[in-house]
Short mmCIF file of C-alpha atoms and ligand atoms in Angstrom, two decimals:
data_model
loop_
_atom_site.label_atom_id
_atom_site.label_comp_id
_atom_site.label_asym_id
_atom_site.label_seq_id
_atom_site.Cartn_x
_atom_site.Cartn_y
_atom_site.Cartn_z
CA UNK A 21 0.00 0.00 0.00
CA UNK A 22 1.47 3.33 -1.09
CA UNK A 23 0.82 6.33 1.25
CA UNK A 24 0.36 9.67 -0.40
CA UNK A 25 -0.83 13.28 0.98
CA UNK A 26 -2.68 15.53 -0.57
CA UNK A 27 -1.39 19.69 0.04
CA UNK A 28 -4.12 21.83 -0.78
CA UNK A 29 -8.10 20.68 -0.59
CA UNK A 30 -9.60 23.13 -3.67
CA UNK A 31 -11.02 21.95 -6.66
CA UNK A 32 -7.91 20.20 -7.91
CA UNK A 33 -6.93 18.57 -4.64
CA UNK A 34 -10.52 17.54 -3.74
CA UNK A 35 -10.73 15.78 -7.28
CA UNK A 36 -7.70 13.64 -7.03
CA UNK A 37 -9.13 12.22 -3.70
CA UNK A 38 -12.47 12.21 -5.83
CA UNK A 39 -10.05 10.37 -8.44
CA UNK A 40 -8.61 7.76 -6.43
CA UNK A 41 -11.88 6.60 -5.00
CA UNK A 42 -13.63 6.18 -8.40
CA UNK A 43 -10.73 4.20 -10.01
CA UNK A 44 -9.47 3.02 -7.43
CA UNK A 45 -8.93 -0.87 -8.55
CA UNK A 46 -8.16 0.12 -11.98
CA UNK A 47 -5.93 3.01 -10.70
CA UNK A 48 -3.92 -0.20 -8.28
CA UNK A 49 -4.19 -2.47 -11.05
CA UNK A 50 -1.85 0.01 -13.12
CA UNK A 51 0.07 0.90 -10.55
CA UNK A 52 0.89 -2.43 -9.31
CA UNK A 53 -0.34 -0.90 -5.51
CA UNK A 54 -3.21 0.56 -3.77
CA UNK A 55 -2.74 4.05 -3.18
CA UNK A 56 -4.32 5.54 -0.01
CA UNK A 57 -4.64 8.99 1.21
CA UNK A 58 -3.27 9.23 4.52
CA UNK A 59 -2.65 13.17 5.02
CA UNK A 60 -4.83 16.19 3.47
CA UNK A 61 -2.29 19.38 4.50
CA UNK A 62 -4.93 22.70 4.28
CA UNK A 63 -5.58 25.75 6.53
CA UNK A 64 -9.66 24.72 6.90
CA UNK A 65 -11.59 22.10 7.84
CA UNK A 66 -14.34 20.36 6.26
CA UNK A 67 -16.77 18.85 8.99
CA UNK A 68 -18.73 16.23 7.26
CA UNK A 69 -16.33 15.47 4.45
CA UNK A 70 -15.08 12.29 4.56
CA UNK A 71 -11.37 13.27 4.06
CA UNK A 72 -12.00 15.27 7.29
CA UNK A 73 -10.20 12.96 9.93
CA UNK A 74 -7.04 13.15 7.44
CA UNK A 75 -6.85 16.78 7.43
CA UNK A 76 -3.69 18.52 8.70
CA UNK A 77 -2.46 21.96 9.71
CA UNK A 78 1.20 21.55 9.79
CA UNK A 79 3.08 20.34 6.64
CA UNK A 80 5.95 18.92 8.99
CA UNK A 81 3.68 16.27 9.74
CA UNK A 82 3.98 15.39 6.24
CA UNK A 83 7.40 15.83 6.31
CA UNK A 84 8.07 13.80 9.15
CA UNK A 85 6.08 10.81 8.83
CA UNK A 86 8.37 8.63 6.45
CA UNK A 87 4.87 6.05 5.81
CA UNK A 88 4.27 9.00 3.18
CA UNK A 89 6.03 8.44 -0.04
CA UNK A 90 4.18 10.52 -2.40
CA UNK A 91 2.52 14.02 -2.53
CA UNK A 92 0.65 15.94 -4.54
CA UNK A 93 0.74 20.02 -4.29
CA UNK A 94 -2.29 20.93 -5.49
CA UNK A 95 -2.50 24.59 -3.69
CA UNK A 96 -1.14 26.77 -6.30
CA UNK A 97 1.14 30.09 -6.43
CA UNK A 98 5.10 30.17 -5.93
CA UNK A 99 4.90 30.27 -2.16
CA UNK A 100 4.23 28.53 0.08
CA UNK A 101 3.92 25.59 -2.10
CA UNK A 102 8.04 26.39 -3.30
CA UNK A 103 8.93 25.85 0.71
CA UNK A 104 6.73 22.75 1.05
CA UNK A 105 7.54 20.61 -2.50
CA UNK A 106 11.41 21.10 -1.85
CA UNK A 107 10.80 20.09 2.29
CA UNK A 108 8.72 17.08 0.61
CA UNK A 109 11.73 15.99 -2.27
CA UNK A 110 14.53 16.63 0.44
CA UNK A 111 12.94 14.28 2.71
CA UNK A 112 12.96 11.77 0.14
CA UNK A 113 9.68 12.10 -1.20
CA UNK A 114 7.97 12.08 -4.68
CA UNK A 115 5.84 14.92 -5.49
CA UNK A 116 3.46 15.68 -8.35
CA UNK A 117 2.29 19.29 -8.62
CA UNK A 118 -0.66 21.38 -11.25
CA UNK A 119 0.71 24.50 -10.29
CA UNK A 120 2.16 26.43 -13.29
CA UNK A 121 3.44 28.97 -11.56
CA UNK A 122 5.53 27.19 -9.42
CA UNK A 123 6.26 24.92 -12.72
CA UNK A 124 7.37 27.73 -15.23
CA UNK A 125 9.17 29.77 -11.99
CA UNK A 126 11.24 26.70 -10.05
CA UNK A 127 10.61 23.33 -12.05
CA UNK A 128 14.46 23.58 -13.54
CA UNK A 129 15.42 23.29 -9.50
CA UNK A 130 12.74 21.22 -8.34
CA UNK A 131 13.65 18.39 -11.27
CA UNK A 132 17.34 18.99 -10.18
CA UNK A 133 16.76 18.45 -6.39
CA UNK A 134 14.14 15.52 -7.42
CA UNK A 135 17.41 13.80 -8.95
CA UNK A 136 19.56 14.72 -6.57
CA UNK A 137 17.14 12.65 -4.21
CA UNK A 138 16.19 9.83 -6.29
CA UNK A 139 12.97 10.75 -6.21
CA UNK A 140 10.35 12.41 -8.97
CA UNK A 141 8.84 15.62 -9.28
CA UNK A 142 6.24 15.38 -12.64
CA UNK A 143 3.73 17.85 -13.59
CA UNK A 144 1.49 16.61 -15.80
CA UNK A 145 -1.45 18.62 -14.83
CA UNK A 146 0.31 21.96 -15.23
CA UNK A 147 -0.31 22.70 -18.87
CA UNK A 148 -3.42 21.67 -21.12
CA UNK A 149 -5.38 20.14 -17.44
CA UNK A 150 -5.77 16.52 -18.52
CA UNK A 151 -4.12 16.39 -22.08
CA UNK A 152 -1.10 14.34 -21.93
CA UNK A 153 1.23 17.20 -23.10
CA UNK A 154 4.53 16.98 -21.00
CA UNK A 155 4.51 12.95 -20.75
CA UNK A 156 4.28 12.74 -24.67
CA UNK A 157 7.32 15.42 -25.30
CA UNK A 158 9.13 14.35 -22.66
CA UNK A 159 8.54 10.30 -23.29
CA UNK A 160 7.30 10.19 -26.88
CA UNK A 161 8.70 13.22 -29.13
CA UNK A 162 11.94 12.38 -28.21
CA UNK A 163 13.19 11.74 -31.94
CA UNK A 164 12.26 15.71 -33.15
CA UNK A 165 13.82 18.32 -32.83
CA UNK A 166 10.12 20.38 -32.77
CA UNK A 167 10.17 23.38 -34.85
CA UNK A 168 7.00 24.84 -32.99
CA UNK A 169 4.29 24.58 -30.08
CA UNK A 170 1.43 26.21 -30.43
CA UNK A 171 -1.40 26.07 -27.83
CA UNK A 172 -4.73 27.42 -26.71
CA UNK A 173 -3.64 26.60 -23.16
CA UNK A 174 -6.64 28.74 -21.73
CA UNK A 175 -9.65 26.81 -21.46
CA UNK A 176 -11.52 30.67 -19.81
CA UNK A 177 -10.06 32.57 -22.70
CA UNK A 178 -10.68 30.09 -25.25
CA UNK A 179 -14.88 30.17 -23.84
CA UNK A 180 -15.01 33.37 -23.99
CA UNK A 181 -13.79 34.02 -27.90
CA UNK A 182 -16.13 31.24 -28.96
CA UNK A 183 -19.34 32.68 -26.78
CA UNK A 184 -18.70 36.53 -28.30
CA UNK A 185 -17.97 34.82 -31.85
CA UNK A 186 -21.26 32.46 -31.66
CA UNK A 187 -23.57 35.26 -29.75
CA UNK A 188 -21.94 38.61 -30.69
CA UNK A 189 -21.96 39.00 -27.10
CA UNK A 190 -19.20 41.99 -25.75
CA UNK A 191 -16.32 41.37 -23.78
CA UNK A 192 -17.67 42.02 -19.96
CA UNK A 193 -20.75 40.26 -20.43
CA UNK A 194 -19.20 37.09 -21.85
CA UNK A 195 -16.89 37.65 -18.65
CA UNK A 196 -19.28 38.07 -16.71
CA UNK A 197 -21.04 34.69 -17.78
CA UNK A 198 -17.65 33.22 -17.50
CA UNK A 199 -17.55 33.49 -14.44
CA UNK A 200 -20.97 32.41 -13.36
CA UNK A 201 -20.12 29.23 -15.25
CA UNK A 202 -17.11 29.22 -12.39
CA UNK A 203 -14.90 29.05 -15.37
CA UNK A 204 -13.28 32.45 -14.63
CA UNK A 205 -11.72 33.54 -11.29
CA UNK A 206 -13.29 36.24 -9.53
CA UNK A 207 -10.18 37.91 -10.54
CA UNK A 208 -9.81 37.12 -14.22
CA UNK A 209 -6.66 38.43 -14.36
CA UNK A 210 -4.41 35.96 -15.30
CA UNK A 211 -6.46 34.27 -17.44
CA UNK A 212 -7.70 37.26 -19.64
CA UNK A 213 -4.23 39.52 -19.50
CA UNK A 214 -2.50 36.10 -21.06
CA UNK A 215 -0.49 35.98 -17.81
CA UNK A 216 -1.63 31.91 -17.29
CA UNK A 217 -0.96 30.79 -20.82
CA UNK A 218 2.26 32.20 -20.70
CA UNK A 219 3.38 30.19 -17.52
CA UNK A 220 2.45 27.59 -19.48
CA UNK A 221 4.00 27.81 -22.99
CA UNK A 222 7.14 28.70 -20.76
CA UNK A 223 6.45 25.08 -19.31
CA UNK A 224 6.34 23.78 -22.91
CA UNK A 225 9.26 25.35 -24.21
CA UNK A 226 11.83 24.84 -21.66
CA UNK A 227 10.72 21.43 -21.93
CA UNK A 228 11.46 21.28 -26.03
CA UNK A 229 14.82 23.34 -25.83
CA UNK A 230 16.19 21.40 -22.22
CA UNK A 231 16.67 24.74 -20.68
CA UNK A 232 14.99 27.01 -18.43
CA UNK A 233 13.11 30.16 -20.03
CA UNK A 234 11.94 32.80 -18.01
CA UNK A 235 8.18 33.68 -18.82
CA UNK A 236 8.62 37.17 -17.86
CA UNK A 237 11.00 37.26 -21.14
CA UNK A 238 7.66 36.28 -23.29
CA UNK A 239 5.97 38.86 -24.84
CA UNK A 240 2.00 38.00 -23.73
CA UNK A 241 -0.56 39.80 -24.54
CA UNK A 242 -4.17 39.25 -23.40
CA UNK A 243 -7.82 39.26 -24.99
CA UNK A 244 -8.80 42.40 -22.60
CA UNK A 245 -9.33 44.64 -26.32
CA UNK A 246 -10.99 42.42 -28.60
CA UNK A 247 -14.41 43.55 -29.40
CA UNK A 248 -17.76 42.40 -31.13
CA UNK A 249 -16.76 44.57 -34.19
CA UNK A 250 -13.53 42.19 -34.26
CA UNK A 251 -15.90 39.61 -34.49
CA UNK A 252 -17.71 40.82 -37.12
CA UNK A 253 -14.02 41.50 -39.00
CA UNK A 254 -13.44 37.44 -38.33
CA UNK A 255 -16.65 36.20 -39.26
CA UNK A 256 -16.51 38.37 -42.48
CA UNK A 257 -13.17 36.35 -43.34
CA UNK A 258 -14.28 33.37 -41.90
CA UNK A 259 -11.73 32.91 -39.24
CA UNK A 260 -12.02 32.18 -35.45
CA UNK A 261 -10.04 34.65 -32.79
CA UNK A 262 -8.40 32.63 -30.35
CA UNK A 263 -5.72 33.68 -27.89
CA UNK A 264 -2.37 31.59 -29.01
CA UNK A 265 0.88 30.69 -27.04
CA UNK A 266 3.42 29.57 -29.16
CA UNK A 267 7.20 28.97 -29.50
CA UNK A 268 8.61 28.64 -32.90
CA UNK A 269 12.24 27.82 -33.85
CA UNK A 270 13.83 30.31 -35.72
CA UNK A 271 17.52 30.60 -36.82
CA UNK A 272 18.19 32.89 -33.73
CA UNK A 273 16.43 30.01 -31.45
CA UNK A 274 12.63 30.06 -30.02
CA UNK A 275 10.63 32.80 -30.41
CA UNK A 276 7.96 32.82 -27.91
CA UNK A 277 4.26 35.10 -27.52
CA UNK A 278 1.03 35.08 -26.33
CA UNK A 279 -1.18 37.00 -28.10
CA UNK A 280 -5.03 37.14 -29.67
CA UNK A 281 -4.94 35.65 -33.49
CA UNK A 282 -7.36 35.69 -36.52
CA UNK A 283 -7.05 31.57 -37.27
CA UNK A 284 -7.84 30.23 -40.73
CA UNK A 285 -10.38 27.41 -40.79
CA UNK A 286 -7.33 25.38 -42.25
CA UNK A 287 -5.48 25.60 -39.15
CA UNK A 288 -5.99 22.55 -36.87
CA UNK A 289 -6.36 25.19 -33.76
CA UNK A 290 -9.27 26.75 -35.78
CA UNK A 291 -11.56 23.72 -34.29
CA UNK A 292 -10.78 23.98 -30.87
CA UNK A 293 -13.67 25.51 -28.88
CA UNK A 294 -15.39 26.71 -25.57
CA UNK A 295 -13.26 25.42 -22.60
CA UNK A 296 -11.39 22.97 -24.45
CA UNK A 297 -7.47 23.11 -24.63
CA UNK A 298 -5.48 21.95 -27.58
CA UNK A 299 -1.60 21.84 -28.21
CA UNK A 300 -0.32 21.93 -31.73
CA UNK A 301 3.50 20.39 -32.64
CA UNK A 302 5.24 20.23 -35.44
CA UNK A 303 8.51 18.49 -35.64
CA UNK A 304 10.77 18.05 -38.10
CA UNK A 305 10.65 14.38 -38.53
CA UNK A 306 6.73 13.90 -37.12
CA UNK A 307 5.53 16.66 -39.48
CA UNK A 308 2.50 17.86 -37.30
CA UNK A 309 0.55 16.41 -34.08
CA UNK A 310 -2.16 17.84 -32.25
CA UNK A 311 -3.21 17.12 -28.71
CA UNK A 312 -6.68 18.06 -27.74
CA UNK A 313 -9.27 17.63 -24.99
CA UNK A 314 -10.37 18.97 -21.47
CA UNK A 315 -7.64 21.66 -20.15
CA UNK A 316 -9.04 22.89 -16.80
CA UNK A 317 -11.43 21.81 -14.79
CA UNK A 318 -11.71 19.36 -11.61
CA UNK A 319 -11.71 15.74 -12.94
CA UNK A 320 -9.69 16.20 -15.95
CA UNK A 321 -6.92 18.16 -14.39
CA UNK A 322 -7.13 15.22 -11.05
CA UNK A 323 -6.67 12.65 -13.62
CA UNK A 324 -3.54 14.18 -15.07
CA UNK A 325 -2.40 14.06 -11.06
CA UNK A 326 -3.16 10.78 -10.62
CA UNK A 327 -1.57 9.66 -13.59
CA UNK A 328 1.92 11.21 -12.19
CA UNK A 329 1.30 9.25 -8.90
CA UNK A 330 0.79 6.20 -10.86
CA UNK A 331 4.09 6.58 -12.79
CA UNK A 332 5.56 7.56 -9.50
CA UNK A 333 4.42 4.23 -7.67
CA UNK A 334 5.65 2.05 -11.12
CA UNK A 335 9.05 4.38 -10.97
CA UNK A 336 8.91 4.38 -7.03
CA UNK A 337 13.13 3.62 -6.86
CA UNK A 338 14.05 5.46 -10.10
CA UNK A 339 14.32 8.98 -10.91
CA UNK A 340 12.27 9.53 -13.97
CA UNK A 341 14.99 11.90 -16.51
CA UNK A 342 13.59 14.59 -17.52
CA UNK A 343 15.25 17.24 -19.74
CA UNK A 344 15.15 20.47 -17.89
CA UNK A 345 18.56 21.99 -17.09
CA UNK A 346 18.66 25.36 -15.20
CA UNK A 347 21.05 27.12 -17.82
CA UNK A 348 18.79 29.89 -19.27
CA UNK A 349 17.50 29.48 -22.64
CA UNK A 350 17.79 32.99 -23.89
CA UNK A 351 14.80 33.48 -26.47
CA UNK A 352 15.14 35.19 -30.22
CA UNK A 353 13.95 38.93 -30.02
CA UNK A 354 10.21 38.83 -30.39
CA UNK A 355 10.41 42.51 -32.78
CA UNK A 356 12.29 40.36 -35.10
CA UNK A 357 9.70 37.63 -36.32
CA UNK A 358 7.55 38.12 -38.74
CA UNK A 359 3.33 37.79 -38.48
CA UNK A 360 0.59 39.25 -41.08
CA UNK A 361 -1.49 42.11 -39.33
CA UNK A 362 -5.17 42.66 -39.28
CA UNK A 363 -5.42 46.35 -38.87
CA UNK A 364 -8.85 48.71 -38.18
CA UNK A 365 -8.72 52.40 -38.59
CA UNK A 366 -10.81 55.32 -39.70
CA UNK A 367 -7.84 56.73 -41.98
CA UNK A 368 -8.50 56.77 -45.57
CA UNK A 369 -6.63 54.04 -48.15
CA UNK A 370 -4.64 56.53 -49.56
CA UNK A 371 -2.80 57.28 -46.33
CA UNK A 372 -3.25 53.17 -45.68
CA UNK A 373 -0.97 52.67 -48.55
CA UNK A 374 1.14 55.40 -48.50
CA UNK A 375 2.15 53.56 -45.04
CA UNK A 376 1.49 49.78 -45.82
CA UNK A 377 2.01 50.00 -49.84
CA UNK A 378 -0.33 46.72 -50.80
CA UNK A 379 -2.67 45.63 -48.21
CA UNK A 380 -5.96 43.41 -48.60
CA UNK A 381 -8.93 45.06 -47.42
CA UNK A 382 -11.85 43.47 -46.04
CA UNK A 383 -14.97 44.81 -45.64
CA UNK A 384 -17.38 43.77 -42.22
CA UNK A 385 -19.75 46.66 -42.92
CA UNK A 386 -18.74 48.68 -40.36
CA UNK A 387 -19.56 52.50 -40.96
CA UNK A 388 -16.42 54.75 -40.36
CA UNK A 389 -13.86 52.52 -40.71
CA UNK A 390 -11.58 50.20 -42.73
CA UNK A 391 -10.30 46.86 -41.70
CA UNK A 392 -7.37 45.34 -43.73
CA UNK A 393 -4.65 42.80 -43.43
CA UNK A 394 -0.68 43.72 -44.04
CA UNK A 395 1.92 41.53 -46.00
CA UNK A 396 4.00 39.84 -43.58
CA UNK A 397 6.75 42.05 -41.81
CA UNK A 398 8.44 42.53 -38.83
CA UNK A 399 6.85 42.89 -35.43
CA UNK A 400 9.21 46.16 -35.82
CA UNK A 401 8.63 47.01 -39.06
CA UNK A 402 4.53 46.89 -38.62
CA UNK A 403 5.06 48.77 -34.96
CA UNK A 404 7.53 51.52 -36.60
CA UNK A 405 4.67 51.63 -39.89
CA UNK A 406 1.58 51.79 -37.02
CA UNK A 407 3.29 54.83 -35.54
CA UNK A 408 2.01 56.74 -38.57
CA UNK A 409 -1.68 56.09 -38.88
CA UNK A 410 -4.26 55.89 -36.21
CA UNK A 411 -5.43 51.99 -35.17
CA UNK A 412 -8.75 51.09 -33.29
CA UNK A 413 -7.56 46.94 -33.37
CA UNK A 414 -4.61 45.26 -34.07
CA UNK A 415 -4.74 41.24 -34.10
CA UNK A 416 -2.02 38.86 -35.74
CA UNK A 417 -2.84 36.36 -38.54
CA UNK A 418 -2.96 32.96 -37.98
N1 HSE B 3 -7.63 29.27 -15.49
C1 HSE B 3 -7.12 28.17 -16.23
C2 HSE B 3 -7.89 28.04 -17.55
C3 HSE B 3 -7.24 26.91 -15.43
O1 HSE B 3 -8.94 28.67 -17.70
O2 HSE B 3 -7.44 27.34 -18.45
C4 HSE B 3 -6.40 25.76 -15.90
O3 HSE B 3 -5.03 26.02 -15.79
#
């Protein structure tokens, strides 16, 4: 029987003990050992649940009780969580985490210490929820060297662009409803300023290159200024806006952004709507691979969890390599790569083309204004060109 603990009783935490109990002779079968609860670490209580006599106060019980060989941090943010995984892998114990912050901010060091100790630290349920992203490049896309990642790693994000595209609904009241669904946080921030899915495509990326990027070096935008008349502008040219985080190899090395894009129905990320997370790889020897399916959310992201612990209780002597180093991974400049540019402004065509030269206009029936799309340039060119003419909306081509 393999002891685990459980640090952090929210929605994520609460489904992997929700997990365990549905599958749990499927879940043993796999795992070649029952795995049992023994400790749920959280600062409340919950009288009538029946995790209730497990609950703790004090991680050092955790720490200190050497019965417990796994644990899952489930609480989320850098800190404390940071204090209590490295207490957990320095006493010898395996830990797997959803926390993408702590993922894209320590995992180089956490991995490190894990095989330092002998132990494993996975985390599985950090990017795309319960699509198996990080197992399949770590285990599976081994033979590539992948030319680009490109995800809608924001299942609130991703239901909000398809409920304003499907209901011509405007941003705060498809917010709003986003967060009635529970869907958003109360404070959307992260998910609508492109703050999450950057954590996350820094996840992805340090994982592809074997080094450690620093999200704060990835130029993220959010979905905060797209409007129903973008809408309109996407319908009109039958393409889907959907906020993108992607890392491409260029001859300078990865470029990496977040950022709102027109898609084209021929993309495979076109498809991917309401809460639903999909990554997109291309490599050069696979050609191209999508991974789709349920990115946030209670169950889906506890399976991903318990799917680490299960790996963890088959790899329960071994360090499972993973290719992480702490050596920075400095990125390409951003200003250098190159994107098409939907473009709205009241100016007239002359002055469009005086600026742009050749530009394909598209017409949404909007009074007062004139949509277009550039040839491809520079993200410095275009901003250095947009400094001339007045813009209401600027959104990359996809
Ligand atoms: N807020 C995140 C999302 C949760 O909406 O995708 C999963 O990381």
């Amino acid at each position: 029987m393999i002891k685990a603990a459980v640090m952090g009783y929210g929605t994520i935490g609460s489904g992997v003990v929700e997990v365990l109990e549905i599958n749990r002779e499927s879940i043993a079968k796999r795992a070649g050992d029952e795995i049992e609860v023994k400790y749920v670490l959280d600062l409340r209580d919950f009288p009538g649940d029946p995790i209730q006599e497990k609950v703790v106060h004090d991680v050092n019980i955790i720490v200190n009780d050497p019965e417990v060989s796994v644990v899952v941090e489930t609480m989320g943010g850098v800190e404390p969580a940071y204090t209590f995984v490295k207490a957990m892998l320095n006493a010898g114990k395996h830990v797997t985490t959803s926390n993408k912050a702590l993922v894209a901010d320590k995992g180089a060091e956490l991995i490190a210490l894990a095989k330092e100790k002998n132990v494993n630290f996975l985390f599985e349920a950090s990017v795309g929820g319960g699509i198996p992203i990080i197992r399949s490049l770590n285990s599976c896309l081994t033979a590539d060297e992948i030319e680009e990642i490109t995800g809608i790693l924001n299942g609130t994000t991703n239901y909000m662009m398809t409920k304003m595209a499907d209901e011509g609904m405007e941003f705060d009241a498809v917010l709003k409803d986003a967060q009635e669904k529970g869907y958003a946080e109360k404070d959307p921030t992260a998910d609508v300023e492109g703050y999450d899915a950057c954590r996350k495509i820094a996840i992805l990326t340090s994982l592809v290159c074997g080094q450690q990027i620093d999200f704060k070096d990835i130029h993220t935008e959010g979905i905060t200024k797209i409007s129903s008349t973008d809408m309109k502008y996407a319908k009109q040219m039958g393409r889907a806006v959907k906020l993108l985080a992607s890392s491409r190899k260029s001859k300078d090395g990865y470029v990496a952004m977040v950022a709102p894009f027109f898609v084209s129905p021929e993309h495979p990320l076109y498809h991917v709507n309401d809460v639903f997370n999909a990554v997109f790889v291309r490599g050069n020897v696979l050609g191209d691979a999508m991974f789709y399916g349920s990115g946030a959310g209670k169950l889906p992201t506890a399976s991903a969890v318990v799917a680490d612990m299960v790996d963890i209780v088959k790899h329960k002597d071994r360090n499972i390599w993973v290719a992480w180093s702490s050596k920075k991974m400095e990125l390409a400049d951003f200003k250098k790569s190159d994107n098409r540019f939907f473009v709205r402004t009241a100016e007239d065509r002359q002055k469009i083309e005086d600026v742009f030269g050749s530009v394909e206009y598209t017409d949404a029936g909007i009074e007062g204004e004139i949509g277009f799309v550039t040839a491809s340039m520079t993200e410095e060119a275009f901003a250095e060109k947009a400094d001339g003419l007045s813009l209401r909306s600027v959104i990359r081509m996809a």
